[in-house]
Amino acid sequence: MSVPRIAFTPGEPAGIGPDLAVRLAQYEWPVAWVAIADSNMLQQRAAALGLPLQIIPYDPHQAPQPQTAGTLTVCHLACAAKVIPQQLNNANADYVLATLARAGQGCMTGEFAAVVTGPVHKGVINDAGIAFSGHTEFFAELSQTPQVVMMLATEGLRVSLVTTHLPLKEVAEAITYDKVLRVIEIIDADMKQKWGLAQPRILVCGLNPHAGEQGHLGREELDHIIPAIAAAQQQGIAASGPYPADTVFQPSYLAHADTVLAMYHDQGLPVLKYQGFGNAINITLGLPFIRTSVDHGTALDRAATANVDISSAKLALTTAIDMVNR
Ligand SMILES: NC(=O)c1ccc[n+]([C@@H]2O[C@H](COP(=O)([O-])OP(=O)(O)OC[C@H]3O[C@@H](n4cnc5c(N)ncnc54)[C@H](O)[C@@H]3O)[C@@H](O)[C@H]2O)c1
Ligand SMILES: N[C@H](C(=O)O)[C@H](O)COP(=O)(O)O
């Protein structure tokens, strides 16, 4: 059986992404994983951390081999400016996006079986004059996928989102029948495929307090969410709701859920991160390839220090491997 090859993008070079790459490389892995990054910058980070690192230049024509401890295969893309850990520099924004594009294109051609992403700094990319809201939207656009779904998962809880990185004042307008139904369909299909669940149970939140209180606190439930749930049910999908978001995150509801579908970022993710920050991952559903990610940001203050928890990065890589094998 051939060894899968998985791309890893460390993301923002001044943040902890390079630390994650160096520290993951201290372990053996049953797959070939290829860091798409500046190899000099990674070598410097290893030196700053006092860790051994043998960089192997990536050759796409060589048969993938399981990664041995202390080695890191690197597809070298050069940073535009010298990287100083903990100091953002918008001169490197294009470099960060080039690493994502290289990984996404490699996934689409079958060169990589999956991509695992480290954290990027959305602010510095926008400061460089490039409109960017997140990996989720970037990979959707790159692969010309009209709708994808952000899901974060930790032990005992998975939260999916209808809208992702959208200003709050635009959320209500974005909650439409078509969008909610399509998101439910993607979750159903992907959870069957990626987790092997026969009938994923999707608990759908309302948008408004108390799920709209029969229209007295907003009409999005009556006009869009309830009809979308009904249409999904007619297709045989185990979607239910809408549930008030302040009620649904309780053990009695979660016992009957494979995922909770929140309407917007900060309706669902604070609960997930309260439960599992550092031991959770982010997965993009609906893409034509597998993408998993860490659950945290660039943690600039910790770059090139010993105070970096790599649990989420490990989980993102092992989950990608499981998904590839499935
Ligand atoms: N996957 C991603 O690309 C991703 C995810 C979330 C946030 N971000 C971006 O990261 C930037 C900073 O965001 P933030 O400050 O809200 O969140 P953050 O996750 O970077 O930091 C929040 C807190 O958690 C700590 N922390 C984070 N990861 C850690 C780790 N692995 N080990 C130890 N401590 C850790 C940080 O030091 C900080 O105290 C923003 O630009 C945001 O957009 C990116
Ligand atoms: N919304 C994510 C979180 O809070 O963890 C994070 O911003 C990353 O999103 P992307 O995977 O789209 O970059």
PDB file of N, CA and C in Angstrom, residues 93 139 153 178 182 253 273-274:
ATOM      1  N   ALA A  93       3.211  38.654   3.756  1.00  0.00           N
ATOM      2  CA  ALA A  93       1.821  38.210   3.556  1.00  0.00           C
ATOM      3  C   ALA A  93       1.673  37.387   2.270  1.00  0.00           C
ATOM      4  N   PHE A 139      -9.578  28.451   0.613  1.00  0.00           N
ATOM      5  CA  PHE A 139      -9.594  27.169  -0.091  1.00  0.00           C
ATOM      6  C   PHE A 139     -10.894  26.980  -0.885  1.00  0.00           C
ATOM      7  N   ALA A 153     -13.983  20.577  16.140  1.00  0.00           N
ATOM      8  CA  ALA A 153     -14.320  19.335  16.838  1.00  0.00           C
ATOM      9  C   ALA A 153     -13.367  19.113  17.990  1.00  0.00           C
ATOM     10  N   ASP A 178     -31.875  28.630   1.360  1.00  0.00           N
ATOM     11  CA  ASP A 178     -30.941  27.882   0.492  1.00  0.00           C
ATOM     12  C   ASP A 178     -29.624  27.587   1.209  1.00  0.00           C
ATOM     13  N   ARG A 182     -28.266  23.896   2.223  1.00  0.00           N
ATOM     14  CA  ARG A 182     -27.030  23.407   1.590  1.00  0.00           C
ATOM     15  C   ARG A 182     -25.984  23.028   2.648  1.00  0.00           C
ATOM     16  N   TYR A 253     -29.098  17.438  25.465  1.00  0.00           N
ATOM     17  CA  TYR A 253     -29.238  17.612  24.011  1.00  0.00           C
ATOM     18  C   TYR A 253     -28.041  16.991  23.280  1.00  0.00           C
ATOM     19  N   LYS A 273     -14.555  26.151  22.273  1.00  0.00           N
ATOM     20  CA  LYS A 273     -13.214  26.457  22.778  1.00  0.00           C
ATOM     21  C   LYS A 273     -13.180  26.445  24.305  1.00  0.00           C
ATOM     22  N   TYR A 274     -14.303  26.744  24.927  1.00  0.00           N
ATOM     23  CA  TYR A 274     -14.358  26.631  26.392  1.00  0.00           C
ATOM     24  C   TYR A 274     -14.170  25.167  26.789  1.00  0.00           C
TER      25      TYR A 274
END
